[in-house]
Tab-separated table of C-alpha atoms in Angstrom:
chain	number	residue	atom	x	y	z
A	1	UNK	CA	-19.192	11.545	14.233
A	2	UNK	CA	-18.388	15.432	14.608
A	3	UNK	CA	-20.425	17.844	11.700
A	4	UNK	CA	-22.136	14.679	10.434
A	5	UNK	CA	-25.451	15.261	10.910
A	6	UNK	CA	-28.350	14.268	8.417
A	7	UNK	CA	-28.729	17.482	7.513
A	8	UNK	CA	-25.001	18.474	7.211
A	9	UNK	CA	-25.040	15.032	5.096
A	10	UNK	CA	-27.377	15.710	2.684
A	11	UNK	CA	-26.106	19.611	2.399
A	12	UNK	CA	-22.280	18.186	1.559
A	13	UNK	CA	-23.031	14.978	-0.887
A	14	UNK	CA	-25.583	17.294	-2.804
A	15	UNK	CA	-28.623	15.058	-1.707
A	16	UNK	CA	-32.603	15.042	-1.093
A	17	UNK	CA	-33.687	14.195	2.523
A	18	UNK	CA	-36.588	11.762	2.366
A	19	UNK	CA	-38.020	11.329	6.364
A	20	UNK	CA	-38.765	12.913	9.695
A	21	UNK	CA	-37.592	16.267	9.987
A	22	UNK	CA	-36.983	15.733	13.306
A	23	UNK	CA	-33.996	13.481	12.634
A	24	UNK	CA	-32.130	15.775	10.822
A	25	UNK	CA	-29.930	17.192	13.901
A	26	UNK	CA	-28.776	13.507	14.414
A	27	UNK	CA	-25.131	12.876	14.017
A	28	UNK	CA	-24.052	9.516	12.426
A	29	UNK	CA	-21.897	7.414	14.128
A	30	UNK	CA	-19.738	5.749	11.954
A	31	UNK	CA	-20.050	5.530	8.079
A	32	UNK	CA	-20.042	2.316	6.250
A	33	UNK	CA	-20.757	0.675	2.588
A	34	UNK	CA	-20.500	-3.575	4.408
A	35	UNK	CA	-23.876	-3.934	5.680
A	36	UNK	CA	-22.102	-6.484	8.001
A	37	UNK	CA	-20.433	-3.329	9.602
A	38	UNK	CA	-23.630	-1.570	10.472
A	39	UNK	CA	-24.177	-0.418	14.034
A	40	UNK	CA	-26.477	1.561	15.496
A	41	UNK	CA	-26.684	5.347	14.126
A	42	UNK	CA	-24.342	3.836	11.174
A	43	UNK	CA	-24.807	5.857	7.681
A	44	UNK	CA	-25.120	3.155	5.268
A	45	UNK	CA	-24.239	4.152	1.586
A	46	UNK	CA	-25.624	1.667	-0.809
A	47	UNK	CA	-22.688	1.293	-3.301
A	48	UNK	CA	-23.658	-0.838	-6.135
A	49	UNK	CA	-20.707	-2.962	-7.167
A	50	UNK	CA	-19.881	-5.538	-10.025
A	51	UNK	CA	-21.758	-8.429	-7.843
A	52	UNK	CA	-23.592	-7.218	-5.169
A	53	UNK	CA	-25.970	-3.885	-4.886
A	54	UNK	CA	-25.833	-2.227	-1.702
A	55	UNK	CA	-29.302	-0.800	-2.391
A	56	UNK	CA	-30.923	-4.553	-1.837
A	57	UNK	CA	-29.531	-4.377	2.214
A	58	UNK	CA	-31.211	-1.240	2.983
A	59	UNK	CA	-34.090	-2.536	4.493
A	60	UNK	CA	-32.173	-4.986	6.552
A	61	UNK	CA	-29.771	-2.299	7.824
A	62	UNK	CA	-32.395	-0.047	8.882
A	63	UNK	CA	-33.543	-2.588	10.851
A	64	UNK	CA	-30.237	-3.439	12.468
A	65	UNK	CA	-29.852	0.271	13.994
A	66	UNK	CA	-28.891	2.622	10.847
A	67	UNK	CA	-29.686	5.954	11.308
A	68	UNK	CA	-29.843	6.745	7.533
A	69	UNK	CA	-29.025	5.036	4.066
A	70	UNK	CA	-27.771	6.932	0.933
A	71	UNK	CA	-29.646	5.873	-2.536
A	72	UNK	CA	-29.488	6.348	-5.680
A	73	UNK	CA	-32.992	5.296	-6.154
A	74	UNK	CA	-36.144	6.689	-5.136
A	75	UNK	CA	-37.086	3.739	-2.017
A	76	UNK	CA	-41.107	5.578	-2.477
A	77	UNK	CA	-42.839	5.423	0.808
A	78	UNK	CA	-40.577	4.001	3.157
A	79	UNK	CA	-40.738	4.203	7.019
A	80	UNK	CA	-37.372	4.944	7.216
A	81	UNK	CA	-34.838	8.192	6.472
A	82	UNK	CA	-33.050	8.213	3.518
A	83	UNK	CA	-30.776	10.706	1.439
A	84	UNK	CA	-31.146	10.447	-2.334
A	85	UNK	CA	-28.269	11.340	-4.426
A	86	UNK	CA	-27.356	11.123	-8.110
A	87	UNK	CA	-24.258	8.713	-7.656
A	88	UNK	CA	-23.386	6.812	-3.799
A	89	UNK	CA	-19.433	6.282	-5.013
A	90	UNK	CA	-19.364	10.571	-5.347
A	91	UNK	CA	-21.440	11.184	-2.286
A	92	UNK	CA	-19.198	8.990	-0.868
A	93	UNK	CA	-16.224	11.030	-1.776
A	94	UNK	CA	-17.862	14.294	-1.163
A	95	UNK	CA	-19.100	13.298	2.360
A	96	UNK	CA	-15.349	12.510	3.234
A	97	UNK	CA	-14.069	15.963	1.858
A	98	UNK	CA	-16.364	17.503	4.183
A	99	UNK	CA	-15.866	15.365	6.996
A	100	UNK	CA	-12.040	15.540	7.108
A	101	UNK	CA	-12.020	19.707	6.521
A	102	UNK	CA	-14.025	19.342	10.005
A	103	UNK	CA	-10.773	18.332	11.621
A	104	UNK	CA	-8.245	19.878	13.243
A	105	UNK	CA	-5.350	16.793	12.787
A	106	UNK	CA	-2.102	16.817	10.617
A	107	UNK	CA	-2.807	14.284	7.235
A	108	UNK	CA	0.443	12.735	5.938
A	109	UNK	CA	-0.048	11.919	2.247
A	110	UNK	CA	1.935	8.770	0.754
A	111	UNK	CA	1.791	7.844	-2.911
A	112	UNK	CA	4.669	6.140	-5.451
A	113	UNK	CA	4.691	3.249	-7.285
A	114	UNK	CA	6.372	0.899	-4.995
A	115	UNK	CA	6.676	0.461	-1.445
A	116	UNK	CA	3.532	2.556	-0.316
A	117	UNK	CA	2.499	0.176	2.139
A	118	UNK	CA	6.109	-0.765	3.979
A	119	UNK	CA	6.666	3.038	3.802
A	120	UNK	CA	3.301	4.014	5.248
A	121	UNK	CA	4.058	1.231	7.612
A	122	UNK	CA	7.110	2.467	9.007
A	123	UNK	CA	5.972	5.959	8.724
A	124	UNK	CA	3.037	5.565	10.938
A	125	UNK	CA	5.251	3.444	13.094
A	126	UNK	CA	7.506	6.661	13.980
A	127	UNK	CA	4.942	9.004	14.408
A	128	UNK	CA	2.549	6.777	16.975
A	129	UNK	CA	6.019	7.198	19.557
A	130	UNK	CA	4.327	11.032	19.594
A	131	UNK	CA	1.061	11.227	18.192
A	132	UNK	CA	-2.141	9.267	18.237
A	133	UNK	CA	-2.127	7.792	14.877
A	134	UNK	CA	-4.553	6.446	12.339
A	135	UNK	CA	-2.957	4.685	9.230
A	136	UNK	CA	-4.786	3.444	6.536
A	137	UNK	CA	-5.053	-0.297	6.949
A	138	UNK	CA	-4.655	-2.749	4.341
A	139	UNK	CA	-4.826	-1.510	0.584
A	140	UNK	CA	-8.020	0.593	1.405
A	141	UNK	CA	-5.828	3.402	-0.843
A	142	UNK	CA	-8.618	4.018	-3.506
A	143	UNK	CA	-11.424	5.731	-4.216
A	144	UNK	CA	-13.860	3.820	-1.925
A	145	UNK	CA	-10.803	2.576	0.773
A	146	UNK	CA	-9.526	6.206	1.719
A	147	UNK	CA	-12.977	7.821	2.401
A	148	UNK	CA	-13.822	4.561	4.432
A	149	UNK	CA	-10.654	5.389	6.462
A	150	UNK	CA	-11.138	8.751	6.690
A	151	UNK	CA	-14.767	8.023	8.362
A	152	UNK	CA	-12.460	6.589	11.063
A	153	UNK	CA	-11.125	9.820	12.248
A	154	UNK	CA	-11.867	10.550	15.867
A	155	UNK	CA	-11.064	13.637	18.348
A	156	UNK	CA	-8.333	11.378	19.946
A	157	UNK	CA	-6.325	10.997	16.709
A	158	UNK	CA	-3.484	13.539	16.139
A	159	UNK	CA	-2.262	12.393	12.671
A	160	UNK	CA	-3.681	10.328	9.945
A	161	UNK	CA	-1.317	8.885	7.693
A	162	UNK	CA	-3.016	7.781	4.225
A	163	UNK	CA	-2.031	5.968	1.527
A	164	UNK	CA	-3.130	7.084	-1.814
A	165	UNK	CA	-3.182	4.434	-5.127
A	166	UNK	CA	-3.655	5.279	-8.279
A	167	UNK	CA	-3.758	3.798	-11.968
A	168	UNK	CA	-5.308	5.919	-14.480
A	169	UNK	CA	-5.239	9.874	-15.296
A	170	UNK	CA	-7.628	11.435	-12.836
A	171	UNK	CA	-6.872	9.106	-10.024
A	172	UNK	CA	-4.942	11.338	-7.383
A	173	UNK	CA	-7.386	14.544	-7.610
A	174	UNK	CA	-10.561	13.053	-5.821
A	175	UNK	CA	-8.004	11.126	-3.444
A	176	UNK	CA	-5.953	14.557	-2.672
A	177	UNK	CA	-8.954	16.714	-2.653
A	178	UNK	CA	-9.841	14.454	0.573
A	179	UNK	CA	-6.643	14.145	2.361
A	180	UNK	CA	-5.830	17.689	1.916
A	181	UNK	CA	-2.208	16.366	3.122
A	182	UNK	CA	0.089	18.424	5.533
A	183	UNK	CA	3.129	16.303	4.563
A	184	UNK	CA	3.089	15.007	0.965
A	185	UNK	CA	5.709	11.788	0.573
A	186	UNK	CA	6.234	9.833	-2.565
A	187	UNK	CA	7.996	6.634	-2.829
A	188	UNK	CA	9.532	6.346	-6.426
A	189	UNK	CA	8.115	6.682	-9.887
A	190	UNK	CA	8.491	3.351	-11.251
A	191	UNK	CA	6.904	1.066	-13.891
A	192	UNK	CA	3.710	0.325	-12.046
A	193	UNK	CA	0.673	1.245	-14.206
A	194	UNK	CA	2.007	1.889	-17.424
A	195	UNK	CA	0.023	0.419	-19.544
A	196	UNK	CA	-3.068	2.963	-18.410
A	197	UNK	CA	-0.086	6.194	-17.790
A	198	UNK	CA	1.598	5.519	-20.646
A	199	UNK	CA	5.182	6.663	-19.009
A	200	UNK	CA	6.997	7.318	-16.353
A	201	UNK	CA	6.720	10.975	-16.718
A	202	UNK	CA	2.988	10.787	-16.882
A	203	UNK	CA	2.967	8.307	-13.696
A	204	UNK	CA	4.748	11.867	-12.220
A	205	UNK	CA	2.992	13.772	-13.325
A	206	UNK	CA	-0.431	12.243	-11.451
A	207	UNK	CA	1.507	11.422	-8.276
A	208	UNK	CA	3.019	14.735	-7.818
A	209	UNK	CA	-0.854	16.095	-8.542
A	210	UNK	CA	-1.107	15.296	-4.578
A	211	UNK	CA	0.273	18.656	-4.396
A	212	UNK	CA	-2.748	20.755	-5.694
A	213	UNK	CA	-4.290	19.982	-2.783
A	214	UNK	CA	-1.960	19.947	0.419
A	215	UNK	CA	-1.611	22.698	2.977
A	216	UNK	CA	0.104	25.098	0.995
A	217	UNK	CA	2.732	25.629	4.579
A	218	UNK	CA	2.710	22.168	4.261
A	219	UNK	CA	6.538	19.690	3.125
A	220	UNK	CA	6.946	17.645	0.272
A	221	UNK	CA	9.401	14.783	1.098
A	222	UNK	CA	10.624	13.167	-2.107
A	223	UNK	CA	13.096	9.827	-2.398
A	224	UNK	CA	16.393	11.421	-3.900
A	225	UNK	CA	17.488	8.153	-5.308
A	226	UNK	CA	14.698	8.297	-7.828
A	227	UNK	CA	16.003	10.044	-10.841
A	228	UNK	CA	12.299	10.941	-11.572
A	229	UNK	CA	11.903	12.968	-8.608
A	230	UNK	CA	15.864	13.837	-7.846
A	231	UNK	CA	15.620	17.676	-9.026
A	232	UNK	CA	11.698	18.233	-9.127
A	233	UNK	CA	10.692	21.243	-9.419
A	234	UNK	CA	6.851	22.197	-8.254
A	235	UNK	CA	5.200	24.617	-10.438
A	236	UNK	CA	3.570	25.878	-7.186
A	237	UNK	CA	7.092	27.157	-5.474
A	238	UNK	CA	7.450	24.299	-3.165
A	239	UNK	CA	10.772	23.319	-2.145
A	240	UNK	CA	10.881	19.481	-1.753
A	241	UNK	CA	12.971	17.936	1.189
A	242	UNK	CA	15.031	14.615	0.320
A	243	UNK	CA	15.891	11.938	1.644
A	244	UNK	CA	17.703	8.356	0.357
A	245	UNK	CA	20.746	6.382	0.232
A	246	UNK	CA	22.538	9.234	-2.054
A	247	UNK	CA	24.942	11.297	0.976
A	248	UNK	CA	23.629	14.242	-0.998
A	249	UNK	CA	20.129	14.002	0.621
A	250	UNK	CA	19.447	15.966	3.991
A	251	UNK	CA	18.217	12.897	5.120
A	252	UNK	CA	20.666	9.211	4.127
A	253	UNK	CA	21.840	6.766	5.627
A	254	UNK	CA	25.572	5.664	6.267
A	255	UNK	CA	27.406	2.933	7.454
A	256	UNK	CA	24.992	0.484	6.629
A	257	UNK	CA	25.350	-2.993	7.976
A	258	UNK	CA	23.780	-5.965	7.122
A	259	UNK	CA	22.608	-8.828	9.111
A	260	UNK	CA	20.832	-11.079	6.522
A	261	UNK	CA	17.160	-12.178	7.458
A	262	UNK	CA	17.740	-10.214	10.865
A	263	UNK	CA	17.391	-6.756	9.119
A	264	UNK	CA	20.080	-4.198	8.668
A	265	UNK	CA	21.637	-1.581	11.078
A	266	UNK	CA	22.471	1.966	9.915
A	267	UNK	CA	23.359	5.561	11.028
A	268	UNK	CA	20.749	8.058	9.776
A	269	UNK	CA	21.959	11.458	9.569
A	270	UNK	CA	19.809	14.383	9.442
A	271	UNK	CA	20.599	18.070	8.704
A	272	UNK	CA	20.827	18.708	12.282
A	273	UNK	CA	21.906	15.111	13.809
A	274	UNK	CA	22.614	11.374	13.191
A	275	UNK	CA	22.088	8.225	15.605
A	276	UNK	CA	22.264	4.810	14.624
A	277	UNK	CA	19.102	2.155	14.335
A	278	UNK	CA	18.733	-1.460	13.645
A	279	UNK	CA	15.596	-1.754	11.216
A	280	UNK	CA	14.608	-5.443	11.413
A	281	UNK	CA	13.066	-5.919	8.161
A	282	UNK	CA	15.761	-6.932	5.592
A	283	UNK	CA	16.768	-5.040	2.308
A	284	UNK	CA	17.860	-1.954	1.020
A	285	UNK	CA	14.342	-0.680	0.409
A	286	UNK	CA	13.751	-0.792	4.128
A	287	UNK	CA	16.273	1.756	4.887
A	288	UNK	CA	14.926	4.264	2.602
A	289	UNK	CA	11.493	3.763	4.259
A	290	UNK	CA	13.058	4.277	7.224
A	291	UNK	CA	14.776	7.830	5.998
A	292	UNK	CA	11.008	8.725	4.658
A	293	UNK	CA	10.015	8.069	8.615
A	294	UNK	CA	12.973	10.266	9.642
A	295	UNK	CA	11.977	12.589	7.016
A	296	UNK	CA	8.564	13.147	8.334
A	297	UNK	CA	9.196	12.724	12.142
A	298	UNK	CA	11.279	15.764	11.453
A	299	UNK	CA	8.441	17.557	9.639
A	300	UNK	CA	6.299	16.761	12.342
A	301	UNK	CA	8.524	18.162	15.588
A	302	UNK	CA	9.882	15.358	16.855
A	303	UNK	CA	13.120	14.147	18.576
A	304	UNK	CA	15.581	11.411	17.641
A	305	UNK	CA	14.776	9.090	20.528
A	306	UNK	CA	11.016	9.251	19.450
A	307	UNK	CA	12.230	7.944	15.923
A	308	UNK	CA	14.932	5.696	16.964
A	309	UNK	CA	11.794	3.717	18.743
A	310	UNK	CA	9.580	3.962	16.070
A	311	UNK	CA	12.050	2.606	13.434
A	312	UNK	CA	12.421	0.197	15.891
A	313	UNK	CA	9.414	-1.003	16.844
A	314	UNK	CA	8.034	-1.506	12.957
A	315	UNK	CA	7.037	-5.356	12.610
A	316	UNK	CA	6.037	-6.626	9.448
A	317	UNK	CA	2.342	-7.297	8.115
A	318	UNK	CA	1.094	-10.201	6.113
A	319	UNK	CA	2.087	-10.095	2.565
A	320	UNK	CA	4.693	-7.447	2.870
A	321	UNK	CA	8.231	-9.078	3.144
A	322	UNK	CA	6.643	-11.148	6.215
A	323	UNK	CA	8.903	-13.543	7.572
A	324	UNK	CA	7.801	-17.006	8.537
A	325	UNK	CA	9.328	-19.456	10.543
A	326	UNK	CA	7.278	-23.140	9.535
A	327	UNK	CA	8.137	-26.354	10.411
A	328	UNK	CA	10.254	-27.272	7.013
A	329	UNK	CA	10.956	-23.894	5.633
A	330	UNK	CA	11.306	-20.174	6.095
A	331	UNK	CA	8.892	-18.186	4.124
A	332	UNK	CA	9.342	-14.651	2.741
A	333	UNK	CA	5.714	-13.704	2.396
A	334	UNK	CA	5.841	-10.803	-0.048
A	335	UNK	CA	2.788	-11.909	-1.991
A	336	UNK	CA	0.264	-8.746	-1.625
A	337	UNK	CA	1.596	-7.420	-5.174
A	338	UNK	CA	4.359	-7.018	-7.802
A	339	UNK	CA	6.323	-4.864	-10.068
A	340	UNK	CA	9.619	-5.211	-11.577
A	341	UNK	CA	11.162	-3.110	-8.844
A	342	UNK	CA	9.544	-4.737	-6.138
A	343	UNK	CA	10.630	-7.934	-7.567
A	344	UNK	CA	14.176	-7.343	-7.354
A	345	UNK	CA	14.074	-5.882	-4.104
A	346	UNK	CA	12.689	-9.173	-2.738
A	347	UNK	CA	15.191	-11.348	-4.884
A	348	UNK	CA	17.687	-8.777	-2.921
A	349	UNK	CA	16.400	-9.767	0.394
A	350	UNK	CA	16.011	-13.871	-0.444
A	351	UNK	CA	19.803	-13.466	-1.611
A	352	UNK	CA	20.622	-12.811	2.289
A	353	UNK	CA	19.369	-15.989	3.348
A	354	UNK	CA	22.746	-18.666	4.520
A	355	UNK	CA	20.210	-21.940	3.261
A	356	UNK	CA	19.164	-22.879	-0.490
A	357	UNK	CA	17.191	-20.059	-1.676
A	358	UNK	CA	14.035	-20.394	-3.476
A	359	UNK	CA	11.907	-17.822	-5.057
A	360	UNK	CA	8.241	-18.616	-6.094
A	361	UNK	CA	6.844	-15.940	-8.750
A	362	UNK	CA	4.217	-15.219	-10.809
A	363	UNK	CA	2.957	-13.139	-12.975
A	364	UNK	CA	2.863	-8.993	-12.734
A	365	UNK	CA	0.058	-7.011	-14.201
A	366	UNK	CA	-0.252	-3.395	-15.677
A	367	UNK	CA	2.928	-3.023	-17.417
A	368	UNK	CA	2.052	-2.000	-20.817
A	369	UNK	CA	3.785	-2.709	-23.970
A	370	UNK	CA	6.911	-3.614	-22.525
A	371	UNK	CA	5.370	-6.663	-20.292
A	372	UNK	CA	7.204	-9.831	-21.523
A	373	UNK	CA	10.529	-7.408	-21.585
A	374	UNK	CA	10.187	-6.973	-17.738
A	375	UNK	CA	8.954	-10.733	-16.759
A	376	UNK	CA	12.404	-11.279	-18.494
A	377	UNK	CA	14.615	-9.066	-16.743
A	378	UNK	CA	12.901	-10.220	-13.346
A	379	UNK	CA	14.419	-13.969	-14.520
A	380	UNK	CA	17.812	-12.644	-15.332
A	381	UNK	CA	18.114	-10.736	-12.081
A	382	UNK	CA	17.371	-13.512	-10.237
A	383	UNK	CA	20.203	-15.337	-11.705
A	384	UNK	CA	22.278	-12.797	-11.415
A	385	UNK	CA	21.447	-13.181	-7.269
A	386	UNK	CA	22.367	-16.715	-7.071
A	387	UNK	CA	18.976	-17.829	-6.471
A	388	UNK	CA	18.955	-21.424	-6.225
A	389	UNK	CA	15.497	-22.525	-7.492
A	390	UNK	CA	13.435	-20.310	-9.215
A	391	UNK	CA	10.232	-21.763	-10.221
A	392	UNK	CA	7.385	-19.026	-12.249
A	393	UNK	CA	3.758	-19.614	-12.662
A	394	UNK	CA	1.745	-17.847	-15.183
A	395	UNK	CA	1.630	-17.082	-18.578
A	396	UNK	CA	3.573	-14.051	-18.822
A	397	UNK	CA	6.049	-15.751	-16.258
A	398	UNK	CA	6.973	-18.338	-19.141
A	399	UNK	CA	9.325	-15.187	-20.289
A	400	UNK	CA	10.527	-15.045	-16.832
A	401	UNK	CA	11.639	-18.697	-16.798
A	402	UNK	CA	13.064	-18.740	-20.160
A	403	UNK	CA	15.602	-15.765	-19.366
A	404	UNK	CA	16.454	-17.329	-16.546
A	405	UNK	CA	17.417	-20.697	-18.479
A	406	UNK	CA	19.270	-18.763	-20.800
A	407	UNK	CA	21.618	-16.521	-17.964
A	408	UNK	CA	21.508	-19.711	-15.744
A	409	UNK	CA	23.471	-21.848	-19.305
A	410	UNK	CA	25.575	-18.596	-19.819
A	411	UNK	CA	26.909	-18.585	-16.562
A	412	UNK	CA	30.714	-20.175	-15.477
A	413	UNK	CA	29.994	-21.752	-12.752
A	414	UNK	CA	28.338	-24.608	-12.674
A	415	UNK	CA	27.750	-24.699	-9.084
A	416	UNK	CA	25.763	-21.801	-8.833
A	417	UNK	CA	23.776	-22.191	-11.560
A	418	UNK	CA	20.077	-21.342	-11.022
A	419	UNK	CA	17.160	-24.460	-11.312
A	420	UNK	CA	14.432	-22.857	-13.363
A	421	UNK	CA	10.857	-24.534	-13.255
A	422	UNK	CA	7.262	-22.901	-15.072
A	423	UNK	CA	4.492	-23.912	-14.796
A	424	UNK	CA	0.980	-22.478	-15.922
A	425	UNK	CA	-1.446	-22.688	-13.061
A	426	UNK	CA	-0.786	-23.361	-8.916
A	427	UNK	CA	-1.822	-26.600	-9.071
A	428	UNK	CA	0.581	-27.949	-11.318
A	429	UNK	CA	3.156	-26.607	-9.268
A	430	UNK	CA	1.187	-28.352	-6.525
A	431	UNK	CA	1.800	-31.310	-7.980
A	432	UNK	CA	5.554	-31.056	-8.232
A	433	UNK	CA	6.134	-29.460	-4.977
A	434	UNK	CA	7.265	-31.986	-2.464
A	435	UNK	CA	10.017	-32.986	-5.427
A	436	UNK	CA	10.882	-29.252	-6.136
A	437	UNK	CA	11.230	-27.923	-2.395
A	438	UNK	CA	13.787	-29.239	0.408
A	439	UNK	CA	13.686	-29.123	4.597
A	440	UNK	CA	15.456	-25.621	5.446
A	441	UNK	CA	14.869	-23.809	2.439
A	442	UNK	CA	14.127	-20.398	2.695
A	443	UNK	CA	11.173	-19.803	0.401
A	444	UNK	CA	10.455	-16.339	-1.183
A	445	UNK	CA	6.543	-16.038	-2.424
A	446	UNK	CA	5.763	-12.768	-4.959
A	447	UNK	CA	3.276	-12.160	-7.420
A	448	UNK	CA	0.801	-9.608	-8.499
A	449	UNK	CA	-2.374	-9.726	-6.433
A	450	UNK	CA	-4.512	-11.157	-8.776
A	451	UNK	CA	-2.393	-14.273	-8.545
A	452	UNK	CA	-3.882	-15.308	-5.043
A	453	UNK	CA	-0.258	-16.425	-4.264
A	454	UNK	CA	-1.271	-16.280	-0.352
A	455	UNK	CA	-2.694	-19.787	-1.193
A	456	UNK	CA	1.195	-20.880	-2.003
A	457	UNK	CA	2.098	-19.514	1.624
A	458	UNK	CA	-0.904	-21.494	3.342
A	459	UNK	CA	0.538	-24.438	1.851
A	460	UNK	CA	4.250	-24.251	2.175
A	461	UNK	CA	3.315	-23.897	6.225
A	462	UNK	CA	1.312	-26.840	6.311
A	463	UNK	CA	3.816	-28.890	4.576
């Protein structure tokens, strides 16, 4: 890793080097916090977690070939080099900021309440048609994950697409300082993390603080369909570029043809052209994601034909509107995480199915004082979309079930009433699953991550 000698590492994180001075010029080949990922010349950072303290693995990783370890402890008279720091977590961020500054690379930073990951995947798919791209993998979008993603950048990479997740005031600043984005994308300002951020205006303030550390000659790309982002004025005088379904947005879509669970075909309009492309993942939100990809592609000098190929090559990932054709059911695996807006979007997708529709929904976290009301709104929405069977699991999901029953009973059409069931736990649901589900059902599975709904997806696949 260029500019990552032990001398530079110690200086970047304000640490004190202990060991043979002759090794100070050696460069680390990689950075890891997991002892299982340590290879020859890896820099090991001993993070102290809730259950495991990385310091206990330092002797082991040095035997495995690590070049050095970062430690908050004085390790005494040891035979291997280490750098003592006040905080390994802060040192990890300082090192990532140092490494990012040393790279001649374009960075796209993505944030938003809903759709960060699916938008990241679309943007990366588009940009990969012209550039060598590194993207955030999985949920590596926080103060630990983002630095580890940055450390994976190598000389062959031309663009990094970095997802940036926040849940508290002050979370964005360290992420933005590391990423230093050239292009900033915000998908929307929703209701996720209201428990910590108070209001949507609080969320807007925190997410837009990304701009404080962006390239001053860079581009801000915002969702023009979002009421908080539309008309946003930056204190730094940056004029945003807008994408959205609203024709007033410079990047918008027309002639949208929905093809059920096979996706959508649309005409994408840019400030200088228009073209048709097929988005294989269904849902209006995927057209919005594609528009973000088009806008980023234009910001980085791509041609229409390159952008079209990138849009059409996108494939779903596990837990994100991933369509699974199992033996007995068609499963929409969207159980990575959830909030009210993404729940409703997923119900929109489910409603496209031409079979009986089943939604297995669970609790949503971090919604603040209005959490019961927001769960109830999702239940009512499921009935409005004509979902055949709604299965609610979890404590808060009782509100979802109660609202759905009320809405269904109020419906004048007895043939389209939604059947509603509530279970306190997944285990209680499993005991009745065979009686509730039918052959050829299309089944949506979605809840916040802590509900561990991937377990349900696996059960459905082996039924």
